[in-house]
Tab-separated table of C-alpha atoms in Angstrom:
chain	number	residue	atom	x	y	z
A	1	MET	CA	26.070	171.720	146.266
A	2	LEU	CA	25.688	175.302	147.408
A	3	ARG	CA	29.202	176.037	146.116
A	4	ALA	CA	28.474	174.537	142.784
A	5	LEU	CA	25.324	176.582	142.482
A	6	ARG	CA	27.380	179.766	143.246
A	7	ILE	CA	30.086	178.851	140.819
A	8	LEU	CA	27.469	178.354	138.143
A	9	ARG	CA	25.952	181.684	139.078
A	10	LEU	CA	22.622	180.097	139.818
A	11	LYS	CA	21.467	182.673	142.313
A	12	GLY	CA	18.366	181.523	144.148
A	13	ALA	CA	18.284	177.997	142.588
A	14	GLN	CA	17.088	175.176	144.713
A	15	VAL	CA	17.901	171.575	143.876
A	16	SER	CA	16.912	168.387	145.669
A	17	ILE	CA	18.937	165.292	145.639
A	18	VAL	CA	17.082	161.990	146.085
A	19	PHE	CA	18.616	158.622	146.672
A	20	VAL	CA	16.771	155.570	145.375
A	21	SER	CA	17.219	151.854	145.080
A	22	PRO	CA	18.265	150.157	141.842
A	23	LYS	CA	14.758	148.945	141.412
A	24	ARG	CA	13.292	152.420	141.742
A	25	MET	CA	15.773	153.902	139.453
A	26	ARG	CA	15.105	151.276	136.764
A	27	SER	CA	11.421	152.125	137.069
A	28	LEU	CA	12.152	155.894	136.674
A	29	ASN	CA	14.515	155.206	133.757
A	30	LEU	CA	11.828	153.190	131.907
A	31	SER	CA	9.047	155.676	132.676
A	32	TYR	CA	10.999	158.774	131.584
A	33	ARG	CA	13.516	157.591	129.148
A	34	GLY	CA	12.115	154.245	127.782
A	35	ILE	CA	15.217	152.440	128.954
A	36	ASP	CA	14.467	149.277	130.978
A	37	ARG	CA	17.584	149.152	133.113
A	38	THR	CA	18.948	150.911	136.233
A	39	THR	CA	21.305	153.891	135.870
A	40	ASP	CA	23.404	155.972	138.131
A	41	VAL	CA	21.778	159.456	137.980
A	42	LEU	CA	18.690	161.098	136.495
A	43	SER	CA	17.803	164.786	136.453
A	44	PHE	CA	14.370	166.246	136.329
A	45	GLY	CA	14.151	169.886	135.616
A	46	VAL	CA	11.393	172.185	137.003
A	47	THR	CA	12.470	175.681	136.187
A	48	SER	CA	15.271	176.728	133.859
A	49	PRO	CA	17.603	179.618	134.996
A	50	ASP	CA	16.286	181.544	131.912
A	51	GLU	CA	12.705	181.181	133.081
A	52	ALA	CA	13.639	182.274	136.550
A	53	LYS	CA	15.282	185.390	135.252
A	54	LYS	CA	12.330	186.297	133.039
A	55	THR	CA	9.862	185.968	135.823
A	56	SER	CA	12.245	187.385	138.488
A	57	ARG	CA	11.451	184.397	140.639
A	58	ILE	CA	13.991	183.991	143.377
A	59	PRO	CA	14.271	181.471	145.020
A	60	TYR	CA	13.193	179.043	142.369
A	61	ILE	CA	13.211	175.309	142.037
A	62	LEU	CA	15.738	174.198	139.397
A	63	GLY	CA	14.889	170.532	139.790
A	64	ASP	CA	15.692	167.114	141.232
A	65	ILE	CA	18.760	164.932	140.942
A	66	VAL	CA	18.023	161.290	141.529
A	67	ILE	CA	20.998	158.995	142.402
A	68	ASN	CA	21.291	155.362	142.770
A	69	PRO	CA	23.924	154.895	145.458
A	70	SER	CA	24.404	151.156	144.666
A	71	GLN	CA	25.401	151.933	141.104
A	72	ALA	CA	27.519	154.832	142.383
A	73	LYS	CA	29.477	152.449	144.685
A	74	THR	CA	30.038	149.987	141.864
A	75	GLN	CA	31.125	152.714	139.543
A	76	ALA	CA	33.476	154.293	142.081
A	77	LYS	CA	35.650	151.236	142.088
A	78	GLY	CA	35.825	151.127	138.339
A	79	HIS	CA	36.655	154.914	138.156
A	80	GLU	CA	39.187	154.468	140.955
A	81	LEU	CA	37.336	157.072	143.063
A	82	SER	CA	36.058	157.000	146.644
A	83	PHE	CA	32.255	156.628	147.052
A	84	LYS	CA	32.216	160.283	148.115
A	85	GLU	CA	34.079	161.465	144.994
A	86	GLU	CA	31.780	159.446	142.793
A	87	LEU	CA	28.678	160.917	144.454
A	88	ARG	CA	30.154	164.457	143.944
A	89	TRP	CA	30.686	163.664	140.351
A	90	LEU	CA	27.118	162.476	139.873
A	91	ILE	CA	25.674	165.466	141.512
A	92	VAL	CA	27.762	167.768	139.346
A	93	HIS	CA	26.775	165.677	136.305
A	94	GLY	CA	23.094	165.855	137.283
A	95	LEU	CA	23.310	169.609	137.938
A	96	LEU	CA	24.810	170.225	134.489
A	97	HIS	CA	21.868	168.314	132.922
A	98	LEU	CA	19.457	170.603	134.860
A	99	ILE	CA	21.029	173.679	133.230
A	100	GLY	CA	20.858	172.171	129.745
A	101	TYR	CA	24.084	170.176	129.175
A	102	LYS	CA	23.614	166.843	127.255
A	103	HIS	CA	25.841	164.112	125.995
A	104	GLU	CA	23.917	162.765	123.071
A	105	THR	CA	26.600	163.644	120.426
A	106	ARG	CA	30.366	163.477	120.759
A	107	TYR	CA	30.707	167.166	120.619
A	108	ALA	CA	28.034	167.664	123.399
A	109	GLU	CA	29.623	164.923	125.485
A	110	ARG	CA	33.081	166.514	125.257
A	111	LYS	CA	31.598	169.879	126.115
A	112	MET	CA	29.756	168.443	129.118
A	113	ARG	CA	32.851	166.470	130.339
A	114	ARG	CA	35.044	169.570	130.083
A	115	LYS	CA	32.530	171.619	132.151
A	116	GLU	CA	32.300	168.681	134.714
A	117	ARG	CA	36.106	168.678	135.099
A	118	GLN	CA	36.250	172.496	135.471
A	119	LEU	CA	33.476	172.473	138.096
A	120	LEU	CA	35.003	169.640	139.995
A	121	GLU	CA	38.384	171.309	139.955
A	122	ARG	CA	36.884	174.518	141.323
A	123	LEU	CA	35.192	172.414	144.032
A	124	ASN	CA	38.549	170.897	144.752
A	125	ALA	CA	37.159	167.521	144.108
A	126	PHE	CA	40.188	165.990	142.308
C-alpha cells in the first residue's frame, strides 16, 4: 500500500483497509449505493489530494477501502489469481476510486482499468 501511495505521488496520504463479512458489505452497499447485494470492495473518501494540497495538510486521511474477503476469495478463482493477488487488485481498485477514478461509462472504465494495470505492473503484482 505504501508503495502504491508513493507511485501515485500521494505524499502524506493515509488509507485504512477494513475487512468485513458479506452481510456487512451488503448493508454498506445498500446504505451508500442503494444496491441490495454484497460486493467485493467499496471506497469511502475523506479528503481529496487536491483538498490536502490547498490546506497544506500532511499527513491527511485519504479515506477507507472496505473489502469483503469472502467475495475476493470467490473472485480470485474466476480471475485465475491467488487470493493475495486478488486482494492486491481490490486495494488498487479501491485506492483509484479514492483519487477520483470511476467506471460508470465505457471510457471511464477503460481509463481506470489501464491505470490499475499500470499500477499493478509497477508493484510487480503480475
